[in-house]
Amino acid sequence: MSANFLSAKCRVRADLDGWGTCAIEPISAGETVAAFGGRCVSRSALDESGERPTHSVQIDDDLFIVTENGAPPGETIGHSCSPNCGIVGGILVVAMRNIAVGEILSYDHAMTMGCDLDEFRCACGSPACRRMVTGRDWMLPELQIAYRGFFSPYLAKRIGGRVRLDAERRAFAI
Ligand SMILES: [Zn+2]
């Protein structure tokens, strides 16, 4: 039994830059394609132990789901700066649009990453590639618009807070 879920409409392909997942059946917008599972670990516990997990997903300001080494099915959805999937509820990977057979599934780590733990250089090939994916990318206005409804809840809360703060500043001319 894997700690993760991957839809039967997808297949893991080892030939995709080490690992990746593509659709083997058409997937409709809004369908769940994967779910993350594993150990829940705080950032302070990771820092104290010196552990730098190969596969982790941030689910709160100071909380990560960590998967042991290997490439369990639900964690084979790679990053793209022009993704076809988004994050719902922090752990579900959901199709943002209809996905055709053969398309590689991806989400943008800006949807989950709110700190510097997993920052990385990107060469996803998208014209919109940011080259460097950081824990501050969720702040980019264009991503906040493009990924509305597909951010991890803790990031959506941060974004909502900032929007309210900006509106209050305007209203009170602070
Ligand atoms: Zn990229």
Short mmCIF file of N, CA and C and ligand atoms in Angstrom, two decimals:
data_model
loop_
_atom_site.label_atom_id
_atom_site.label_comp_id
_atom_site.label_asym_id
_atom_site.label_seq_id
_atom_site.Cartn_x
_atom_site.Cartn_y
_atom_site.Cartn_z
N MET A 1 0.84 -1.20 0.00
CA MET A 1 0.00 0.00 0.00
C MET A 1 0.87 1.25 0.00
N SER A 2 0.56 2.16 -0.90
CA SER A 2 1.31 3.41 -0.93
C SER A 2 0.67 4.42 0.02
N ALA A 3 1.51 5.35 0.50
CA ALA A 3 0.99 6.42 1.35
C ALA A 3 0.24 7.45 0.51
N ASN A 4 0.39 7.35 -0.81
CA ASN A 4 -0.21 8.32 -1.72
C ASN A 4 -1.23 7.66 -2.62
N PHE A 5 -2.08 8.50 -3.21
CA PHE A 5 -3.06 8.02 -4.18
C PHE A 5 -2.73 8.58 -5.55
N LEU A 6 -2.87 7.75 -6.55
CA LEU A 6 -2.77 8.23 -7.94
C LEU A 6 -3.93 7.64 -8.72
N SER A 7 -4.64 8.47 -9.47
CA SER A 7 -5.78 8.03 -10.26
C SER A 7 -5.38 6.95 -11.26
N ALA A 8 -6.29 6.01 -11.49
CA ALA A 8 -6.04 4.94 -12.46
C ALA A 8 -5.99 5.49 -13.89
N LYS A 9 -6.36 6.77 -14.06
CA LYS A 9 -6.30 7.39 -15.38
C LYS A 9 -4.90 7.93 -15.71
N CYS A 10 -3.97 7.70 -14.78
CA CYS A 10 -2.60 8.21 -14.97
C CYS A 10 -1.61 7.05 -14.86
N ARG A 11 -0.47 7.24 -15.45
CA ARG A 11 0.59 6.24 -15.32
C ARG A 11 1.93 6.95 -15.05
N VAL A 12 2.68 6.39 -14.10
CA VAL A 12 4.00 6.92 -13.81
C VAL A 12 4.95 6.49 -14.91
N ARG A 13 5.73 7.42 -15.41
CA ARG A 13 6.69 7.09 -16.46
C ARG A 13 8.08 7.44 -15.99
N ALA A 14 8.92 6.43 -15.87
CA ALA A 14 10.28 6.63 -15.37
C ALA A 14 11.13 7.39 -16.38
N ASP A 15 10.67 7.43 -17.65
CA ASP A 15 11.49 8.07 -18.69
C ASP A 15 11.31 9.59 -18.70
N LEU A 16 10.41 10.11 -17.90
CA LEU A 16 10.17 11.56 -17.91
C LEU A 16 11.13 12.25 -16.94
N ASP A 17 12.33 12.50 -17.38
CA ASP A 17 13.29 13.24 -16.58
C ASP A 17 13.43 12.60 -15.19
N GLY A 18 13.53 11.29 -15.17
CA GLY A 18 13.66 10.60 -13.89
C GLY A 18 12.35 10.08 -13.37
N TRP A 19 11.36 10.92 -13.37
CA TRP A 19 10.03 10.47 -12.96
C TRP A 19 9.01 11.49 -13.41
N GLY A 20 7.81 11.03 -13.59
CA GLY A 20 6.74 11.91 -14.03
C GLY A 20 5.50 11.08 -14.26
N THR A 21 4.41 11.75 -14.53
CA THR A 21 3.14 11.05 -14.67
C THR A 21 2.39 11.62 -15.86
N CYS A 22 1.81 10.75 -16.69
CA CYS A 22 1.01 11.25 -17.80
C CYS A 22 -0.38 10.62 -17.78
N ALA A 23 -1.30 11.28 -18.45
CA ALA A 23 -2.67 10.78 -18.52
C ALA A 23 -2.74 9.65 -19.53
N ILE A 24 -3.41 8.55 -19.15
CA ILE A 24 -3.62 7.45 -20.11
C ILE A 24 -5.10 7.36 -20.49
N GLU A 25 -5.92 8.20 -19.84
CA GLU A 25 -7.33 8.37 -20.21
C GLU A 25 -7.62 9.86 -20.11
N PRO A 26 -8.63 10.37 -20.83
CA PRO A 26 -8.96 11.79 -20.69
C PRO A 26 -9.37 12.10 -19.25
N ILE A 27 -8.94 13.24 -18.76
CA ILE A 27 -9.25 13.68 -17.40
C ILE A 27 -10.02 15.00 -17.50
N SER A 28 -11.12 15.09 -16.76
CA SER A 28 -11.95 16.30 -16.84
C SER A 28 -11.50 17.33 -15.81
N ALA A 29 -11.71 18.61 -16.13
CA ALA A 29 -11.43 19.68 -15.18
C ALA A 29 -12.16 19.40 -13.87
N GLY A 30 -11.46 19.56 -12.76
CA GLY A 30 -12.07 19.35 -11.44
C GLY A 30 -11.87 17.95 -10.89
N GLU A 31 -11.35 17.02 -11.72
CA GLU A 31 -11.13 15.65 -11.25
C GLU A 31 -9.88 15.58 -10.37
N THR A 32 -9.96 14.79 -9.30
CA THR A 32 -8.79 14.54 -8.46
C THR A 32 -7.90 13.51 -9.14
N VAL A 33 -6.63 13.83 -9.31
CA VAL A 33 -5.71 12.88 -9.96
C VAL A 33 -4.75 12.25 -8.96
N ALA A 34 -4.51 12.94 -7.83
CA ALA A 34 -3.58 12.37 -6.85
C ALA A 34 -3.86 12.96 -5.48
N ALA A 35 -3.40 12.27 -4.45
CA ALA A 35 -3.49 12.77 -3.08
C ALA A 35 -2.18 12.46 -2.37
N PHE A 36 -1.68 13.46 -1.66
CA PHE A 36 -0.43 13.27 -0.93
C PHE A 36 -0.68 12.66 0.44
N GLY A 37 0.18 11.76 0.84
CA GLY A 37 0.12 11.21 2.19
C GLY A 37 1.53 10.98 2.69
N GLY A 38 1.67 10.76 3.97
CA GLY A 38 3.00 10.50 4.53
C GLY A 38 3.05 10.96 5.97
N ARG A 39 4.25 11.21 6.46
CA ARG A 39 4.42 11.71 7.84
C ARG A 39 4.22 13.21 7.87
N CYS A 40 3.63 13.72 8.94
CA CYS A 40 3.53 15.17 9.13
C CYS A 40 4.65 15.61 10.06
N VAL A 41 5.47 16.54 9.59
CA VAL A 41 6.65 16.96 10.33
C VAL A 41 6.72 18.49 10.35
N SER A 42 7.08 19.07 11.50
CA SER A 42 7.21 20.52 11.57
C SER A 42 8.56 20.95 11.01
N ARG A 43 8.65 22.22 10.60
CA ARG A 43 9.91 22.74 10.08
C ARG A 43 10.99 22.69 11.16
N SER A 44 10.61 23.03 12.39
CA SER A 44 11.61 23.02 13.47
C SER A 44 12.15 21.61 13.69
N ALA A 45 11.28 20.60 13.58
CA ALA A 45 11.74 19.21 13.74
C ALA A 45 12.69 18.84 12.61
N LEU A 46 12.38 19.31 11.38
CA LEU A 46 13.27 19.03 10.25
C LEU A 46 14.62 19.71 10.46
N ASP A 47 14.58 20.98 10.91
CA ASP A 47 15.81 21.72 11.12
C ASP A 47 16.64 21.09 12.24
N GLU A 48 15.97 20.69 13.32
CA GLU A 48 16.69 20.08 14.45
C GLU A 48 17.36 18.77 14.04
N SER A 49 16.64 17.97 13.24
CA SER A 49 17.19 16.66 12.86
C SER A 49 18.17 16.77 11.69
N GLY A 50 18.15 17.92 11.00
CA GLY A 50 19.00 18.09 9.82
C GLY A 50 18.46 17.35 8.61
N GLU A 51 17.27 16.79 8.76
CA GLU A 51 16.66 16.01 7.67
C GLU A 51 16.25 16.93 6.53
N ARG A 52 16.62 16.56 5.30
CA ARG A 52 16.14 17.28 4.12
C ARG A 52 15.47 16.25 3.22
N PRO A 53 14.17 16.08 3.42
CA PRO A 53 13.49 15.01 2.69
C PRO A 53 13.50 15.21 1.19
N THR A 54 13.57 14.11 0.46
CA THR A 54 13.55 14.18 -1.00
C THR A 54 12.19 14.67 -1.48
N HIS A 55 11.13 14.20 -0.83
CA HIS A 55 9.78 14.55 -1.26
C HIS A 55 9.01 15.10 -0.08
N SER A 56 8.66 16.37 -0.17
CA SER A 56 7.85 16.96 0.90
C SER A 56 6.88 17.96 0.28
N VAL A 57 5.75 18.12 0.95
CA VAL A 57 4.75 19.08 0.51
C VAL A 57 4.38 19.91 1.73
N GLN A 58 4.48 21.23 1.61
CA GLN A 58 4.13 22.09 2.73
C GLN A 58 2.61 22.21 2.80
N ILE A 59 2.05 21.99 4.00
CA ILE A 59 0.59 22.04 4.15
C ILE A 59 0.14 23.09 5.16
N ASP A 60 1.10 23.73 5.85
CA ASP A 60 0.76 24.81 6.78
C ASP A 60 2.02 25.65 6.97
N ASP A 61 1.87 26.77 7.72
CA ASP A 61 3.02 27.66 7.90
C ASP A 61 4.26 26.90 8.38
N ASP A 62 4.06 25.90 9.23
CA ASP A 62 5.21 25.20 9.81
C ASP A 62 5.03 23.68 9.75
N LEU A 63 4.29 23.20 8.75
CA LEU A 63 4.01 21.76 8.71
C LEU A 63 4.17 21.20 7.30
N PHE A 64 4.80 20.03 7.23
CA PHE A 64 5.08 19.40 5.94
C PHE A 64 4.62 17.95 5.96
N ILE A 65 4.15 17.47 4.81
CA ILE A 65 3.96 16.04 4.63
C ILE A 65 5.22 15.53 3.95
N VAL A 66 5.84 14.56 4.60
CA VAL A 66 7.11 14.05 4.10
C VAL A 66 6.91 12.59 3.69
N THR A 67 7.44 12.27 2.51
CA THR A 67 7.38 10.88 2.04
C THR A 67 8.78 10.32 2.03
N GLU A 68 8.89 9.06 2.41
CA GLU A 68 10.21 8.43 2.46
C GLU A 68 10.80 8.36 1.05
N ASN A 69 12.08 8.05 0.98
CA ASN A 69 12.77 8.00 -0.30
C ASN A 69 12.07 7.07 -1.29
N GLY A 70 12.28 7.33 -2.55
CA GLY A 70 11.59 6.58 -3.58
C GLY A 70 10.65 7.52 -4.29
N ALA A 71 9.85 7.00 -5.13
CA ALA A 71 8.93 7.83 -5.89
C ALA A 71 7.53 7.25 -5.79
N PRO A 72 6.88 7.39 -4.63
CA PRO A 72 5.54 6.83 -4.49
C PRO A 72 4.57 7.50 -5.46
N PRO A 73 3.56 6.77 -5.91
CA PRO A 73 2.71 7.23 -7.03
C PRO A 73 2.20 8.66 -6.93
N GLY A 74 1.63 9.03 -5.79
CA GLY A 74 1.03 10.37 -5.70
C GLY A 74 2.03 11.50 -5.73
N GLU A 75 3.30 11.21 -5.57
CA GLU A 75 4.30 12.27 -5.57
C GLU A 75 5.07 12.33 -6.87
N THR A 76 4.56 11.67 -7.88
CA THR A 76 5.24 11.71 -9.17
C THR A 76 4.65 12.78 -10.08
N ILE A 77 3.79 13.64 -9.52
CA ILE A 77 3.29 14.77 -10.30
C ILE A 77 4.34 15.87 -10.17
N GLY A 78 4.96 16.20 -11.28
CA GLY A 78 6.08 17.14 -11.23
C GLY A 78 5.63 18.59 -11.23
N HIS A 79 6.62 19.47 -11.09
CA HIS A 79 6.36 20.91 -11.13
C HIS A 79 6.35 21.41 -12.56
N SER A 80 5.51 22.40 -12.84
CA SER A 80 5.61 23.18 -14.08
C SER A 80 5.21 24.61 -13.75
N CYS A 81 5.82 25.56 -14.45
CA CYS A 81 5.42 26.96 -14.28
C CYS A 81 4.16 27.26 -15.10
N SER A 82 3.72 26.30 -15.94
CA SER A 82 2.42 26.39 -16.64
C SER A 82 1.69 25.07 -16.41
N PRO A 83 1.19 24.85 -15.20
CA PRO A 83 0.65 23.54 -14.84
C PRO A 83 -0.76 23.30 -15.36
N ASN A 84 -1.14 22.00 -15.41
CA ASN A 84 -2.53 21.67 -15.75
C ASN A 84 -3.32 21.19 -14.54
N CYS A 85 -2.64 21.12 -13.37
CA CYS A 85 -3.32 20.71 -12.14
C CYS A 85 -3.06 21.74 -11.05
N GLY A 86 -3.94 21.71 -10.03
CA GLY A 86 -3.77 22.61 -8.89
C GLY A 86 -3.99 21.85 -7.60
N ILE A 87 -3.88 22.55 -6.49
CA ILE A 87 -3.98 21.93 -5.16
C ILE A 87 -5.32 22.33 -4.53
N VAL A 88 -6.01 21.33 -4.01
CA VAL A 88 -7.26 21.59 -3.30
C VAL A 88 -7.14 20.97 -1.90
N GLY A 89 -7.47 21.76 -0.89
CA GLY A 89 -7.45 21.23 0.47
C GLY A 89 -6.07 20.88 0.98
N GLY A 90 -5.04 21.32 0.31
CA GLY A 90 -3.67 21.10 0.79
C GLY A 90 -3.05 19.80 0.32
N ILE A 91 -3.86 18.76 0.08
CA ILE A 91 -3.25 17.46 -0.26
C ILE A 91 -3.80 16.83 -1.55
N LEU A 92 -4.84 17.42 -2.12
CA LEU A 92 -5.38 16.84 -3.37
C LEU A 92 -4.80 17.56 -4.57
N VAL A 93 -4.40 16.79 -5.58
CA VAL A 93 -3.98 17.36 -6.86
C VAL A 93 -5.16 17.19 -7.81
N VAL A 94 -5.66 18.32 -8.32
CA VAL A 94 -6.91 18.33 -9.09
C VAL A 94 -6.67 18.97 -10.46
N ALA A 95 -7.27 18.39 -11.50
CA ALA A 95 -7.11 18.94 -12.85
C ALA A 95 -7.73 20.34 -12.90
N MET A 96 -6.97 21.32 -13.38
CA MET A 96 -7.49 22.70 -13.50
C MET A 96 -8.24 22.88 -14.81
N ARG A 97 -8.00 21.98 -15.75
CA ARG A 97 -8.67 22.04 -17.06
C ARG A 97 -8.76 20.61 -17.56
N ASN A 98 -9.45 20.41 -18.67
CA ASN A 98 -9.49 19.06 -19.27
C ASN A 98 -8.07 18.68 -19.71
N ILE A 99 -7.71 17.43 -19.45
CA ILE A 99 -6.36 16.96 -19.79
C ILE A 99 -6.49 15.78 -20.76
N ALA A 100 -5.77 15.86 -21.85
CA ALA A 100 -5.86 14.84 -22.90
C ALA A 100 -4.89 13.68 -22.63
N VAL A 101 -5.18 12.54 -23.25
CA VAL A 101 -4.30 11.38 -23.13
C VAL A 101 -2.89 11.75 -23.60
N GLY A 102 -1.90 11.36 -22.82
CA GLY A 102 -0.51 11.63 -23.19
C GLY A 102 0.07 12.88 -22.56
N GLU A 103 -0.80 13.76 -22.07
CA GLU A 103 -0.29 14.99 -21.44
C GLU A 103 0.37 14.65 -20.10
N ILE A 104 1.46 15.34 -19.83
CA ILE A 104 2.15 15.17 -18.55
C ILE A 104 1.44 15.99 -17.49
N LEU A 105 1.20 15.38 -16.33
CA LEU A 105 0.51 16.09 -15.25
C LEU A 105 1.52 16.90 -14.45
N SER A 106 1.08 18.10 -14.04
CA SER A 106 1.99 18.94 -13.26
C SER A 106 1.17 19.91 -12.41
N TYR A 107 1.78 20.38 -11.33
CA TYR A 107 1.23 21.51 -10.60
C TYR A 107 2.39 22.45 -10.33
N ASP A 108 2.07 23.67 -9.91
CA ASP A 108 3.12 24.66 -9.64
C ASP A 108 3.40 24.66 -8.14
N HIS A 109 4.66 24.47 -7.78
CA HIS A 109 4.99 24.41 -6.36
C HIS A 109 4.71 25.73 -5.64
N ALA A 110 4.47 26.80 -6.42
CA ALA A 110 4.04 28.06 -5.80
C ALA A 110 2.70 27.88 -5.09
N MET A 111 1.96 26.84 -5.48
CA MET A 111 0.64 26.58 -4.87
C MET A 111 0.76 26.00 -3.47
N THR A 112 1.93 25.44 -3.16
CA THR A 112 2.10 24.79 -1.84
C THR A 112 3.25 25.37 -1.03
N MET A 113 4.21 26.01 -1.68
CA MET A 113 5.46 26.36 -1.01
C MET A 113 5.42 27.77 -0.43
N GLY A 114 5.54 27.86 0.89
CA GLY A 114 5.50 29.18 1.53
C GLY A 114 6.74 29.48 2.35
N CYS A 115 7.81 28.72 2.13
CA CYS A 115 9.08 28.99 2.83
C CYS A 115 10.23 28.50 1.95
N ASP A 116 11.44 28.60 2.46
CA ASP A 116 12.61 28.33 1.61
C ASP A 116 13.09 26.88 1.63
N LEU A 117 12.30 25.98 2.21
CA LEU A 117 12.79 24.61 2.39
C LEU A 117 13.09 23.89 1.07
N ASP A 118 12.22 24.07 0.07
CA ASP A 118 12.34 23.27 -1.16
C ASP A 118 12.56 24.11 -2.40
N GLU A 119 13.19 25.28 -2.26
CA GLU A 119 13.40 26.13 -3.44
C GLU A 119 14.31 25.42 -4.44
N PHE A 120 14.06 25.63 -5.72
CA PHE A 120 14.87 24.92 -6.72
C PHE A 120 14.93 25.69 -8.04
N ARG A 121 15.94 25.38 -8.83
CA ARG A 121 16.04 25.93 -10.18
C ARG A 121 15.09 25.17 -11.08
N CYS A 122 14.42 25.88 -12.00
CA CYS A 122 13.43 25.23 -12.86
C CYS A 122 13.84 25.36 -14.32
N ALA A 123 13.65 24.28 -15.05
CA ALA A 123 13.85 24.30 -16.50
C ALA A 123 12.69 23.54 -17.13
N CYS A 124 11.47 23.93 -16.75
CA CYS A 124 10.28 23.18 -17.18
C CYS A 124 9.98 23.39 -18.66
N GLY A 125 10.59 24.40 -19.27
CA GLY A 125 10.40 24.60 -20.71
C GLY A 125 9.23 25.49 -21.05
N SER A 126 8.44 25.89 -20.06
CA SER A 126 7.32 26.79 -20.33
C SER A 126 7.84 28.19 -20.65
N PRO A 127 7.17 28.90 -21.60
CA PRO A 127 7.55 30.30 -21.84
C PRO A 127 7.43 31.14 -20.57
N ALA A 128 6.58 30.69 -19.64
CA ALA A 128 6.38 31.44 -18.39
C ALA A 128 7.32 30.96 -17.28
N CYS A 129 8.32 30.13 -17.64
CA CYS A 129 9.19 29.55 -16.60
C CYS A 129 9.87 30.65 -15.79
N ARG A 130 9.81 30.50 -14.47
CA ARG A 130 10.39 31.52 -13.57
C ARG A 130 11.87 31.25 -13.30
N ARG A 131 12.42 30.15 -13.85
CA ARG A 131 13.84 29.76 -13.70
C ARG A 131 14.19 29.37 -12.27
N MET A 132 13.68 30.12 -11.29
CA MET A 132 13.93 29.79 -9.89
C MET A 132 12.56 29.75 -9.22
N VAL A 133 12.26 28.65 -8.56
CA VAL A 133 10.97 28.51 -7.86
C VAL A 133 11.26 28.69 -6.37
N THR A 134 10.61 29.70 -5.79
CA THR A 134 10.93 30.05 -4.41
C THR A 134 9.69 30.02 -3.52
N GLY A 135 9.94 30.11 -2.22
CA GLY A 135 8.86 30.13 -1.24
C GLY A 135 8.11 31.45 -1.20
N ARG A 136 8.49 32.40 -2.07
CA ARG A 136 7.79 33.70 -2.13
C ARG A 136 6.94 33.84 -3.40
N ASP A 137 6.97 32.80 -4.25
CA ASP A 137 6.27 32.91 -5.54
C ASP A 137 4.76 33.08 -5.38
N TRP A 138 4.19 32.56 -4.29
CA TRP A 138 2.74 32.70 -4.07
C TRP A 138 2.34 34.18 -3.98
N MET A 139 3.33 35.08 -3.74
CA MET A 139 3.03 36.51 -3.63
C MET A 139 2.86 37.18 -5.00
N LEU A 140 3.27 36.49 -6.08
CA LEU A 140 3.21 37.12 -7.41
C LEU A 140 1.75 37.32 -7.82
N PRO A 141 1.35 38.56 -8.12
CA PRO A 141 -0.06 38.84 -8.44
C PRO A 141 -0.59 38.00 -9.59
N GLU A 142 0.24 37.78 -10.64
CA GLU A 142 -0.26 37.01 -11.80
C GLU A 142 -0.54 35.55 -11.40
N LEU A 143 0.24 35.01 -10.48
CA LEU A 143 -0.02 33.63 -10.04
C LEU A 143 -1.24 33.59 -9.13
N GLN A 144 -1.41 34.62 -8.30
CA GLN A 144 -2.58 34.65 -7.42
C GLN A 144 -3.87 34.65 -8.24
N ILE A 145 -3.83 35.31 -9.41
CA ILE A 145 -5.01 35.32 -10.28
C ILE A 145 -5.15 33.98 -11.00
N ALA A 146 -4.06 33.49 -11.59
CA ALA A 146 -4.12 32.26 -12.39
C ALA A 146 -4.48 31.04 -11.54
N TYR A 147 -4.05 31.02 -10.28
CA TYR A 147 -4.23 29.83 -9.43
C TYR A 147 -5.28 30.04 -8.35
N ARG A 148 -6.12 31.03 -8.53
CA ARG A 148 -7.17 31.28 -7.54
C ARG A 148 -8.00 30.01 -7.33
N GLY A 149 -8.15 29.58 -6.07
CA GLY A 149 -8.90 28.35 -5.78
C GLY A 149 -8.02 27.10 -5.80
N PHE A 150 -6.75 27.27 -6.19
CA PHE A 150 -5.85 26.11 -6.29
C PHE A 150 -4.59 26.28 -5.44
N PHE A 151 -4.62 27.19 -4.49
CA PHE A 151 -3.52 27.30 -3.53
C PHE A 151 -3.82 26.43 -2.31
N SER A 152 -2.78 25.96 -1.64
CA SER A 152 -2.96 25.29 -0.36
C SER A 152 -3.70 26.26 0.59
N PRO A 153 -4.61 25.77 1.42
CA PRO A 153 -5.43 26.66 2.26
C PRO A 153 -4.61 27.66 3.09
N TYR A 154 -3.45 27.25 3.61
CA TYR A 154 -2.68 28.19 4.43
C TYR A 154 -2.15 29.36 3.59
N LEU A 155 -1.86 29.10 2.30
CA LEU A 155 -1.41 30.19 1.42
C LEU A 155 -2.61 31.05 0.99
N ALA A 156 -3.76 30.40 0.76
CA ALA A 156 -4.97 31.17 0.41
C ALA A 156 -5.31 32.13 1.55
N LYS A 157 -5.09 31.67 2.78
CA LYS A 157 -5.36 32.52 3.95
C LYS A 157 -4.39 33.71 3.96
N ARG A 158 -3.12 33.43 3.68
CA ARG A 158 -2.13 34.53 3.61
C ARG A 158 -2.53 35.53 2.52
N ILE A 159 -2.91 35.02 1.33
CA ILE A 159 -3.27 35.88 0.20
C ILE A 159 -4.50 36.71 0.57
N GLY A 160 -5.51 36.06 1.14
CA GLY A 160 -6.73 36.77 1.57
C GLY A 160 -6.42 37.85 2.57
N GLY A 161 -5.53 37.55 3.51
CA GLY A 161 -5.11 38.53 4.52
C GLY A 161 -4.46 39.73 3.89
N ARG A 162 -3.60 39.47 2.89
CA ARG A 162 -2.91 40.58 2.22
C ARG A 162 -3.89 41.43 1.44
N VAL A 163 -4.84 40.75 0.75
CA VAL A 163 -5.83 41.50 -0.04
C VAL A 163 -6.65 42.39 0.88
N ARG A 164 -7.08 41.81 2.04
CA ARG A 164 -7.88 42.60 3.00
C ARG A 164 -7.05 43.77 3.53
N LEU A 165 -5.78 43.49 3.82
CA LEU A 165 -4.90 44.54 4.35
C LEU A 165 -4.76 45.67 3.34
N ASP A 166 -4.54 45.30 2.06
CA ASP A 166 -4.40 46.32 1.02
C ASP A 166 -5.69 47.14 0.90
N ALA A 167 -6.85 46.44 0.94
CA ALA A 167 -8.14 47.14 0.83
C ALA A 167 -8.34 48.09 2.01
N GLU A 168 -7.94 47.62 3.19
CA GLU A 168 -8.08 48.47 4.37
C GLU A 168 -7.16 49.69 4.26
N ARG A 169 -5.95 49.44 3.75
CA ARG A 169 -5.01 50.57 3.58
C ARG A 169 -5.60 51.61 2.66
N ARG A 170 -6.22 51.11 1.54
CA ARG A 170 -6.82 52.05 0.59
C ARG A 170 -8.00 52.78 1.24
N ALA A 171 -8.84 52.02 1.93
CA ALA A 171 -10.06 52.60 2.53
C ALA A 171 -9.71 53.65 3.57
N PHE A 172 -8.66 53.39 4.31
CA PHE A 172 -8.32 54.33 5.39
C PHE A 172 -7.11 55.20 5.03
N ALA A 173 -6.66 55.07 3.76
CA ALA A 173 -5.51 55.85 3.29
C ALA A 173 -4.35 55.78 4.26
N ILE A 174 -4.07 54.54 4.69
CA ILE A 174 -2.96 54.33 5.65
C ILE A 174 -1.64 54.42 4.90
ZN ZN B 1 9.60 26.49 -14.86
#
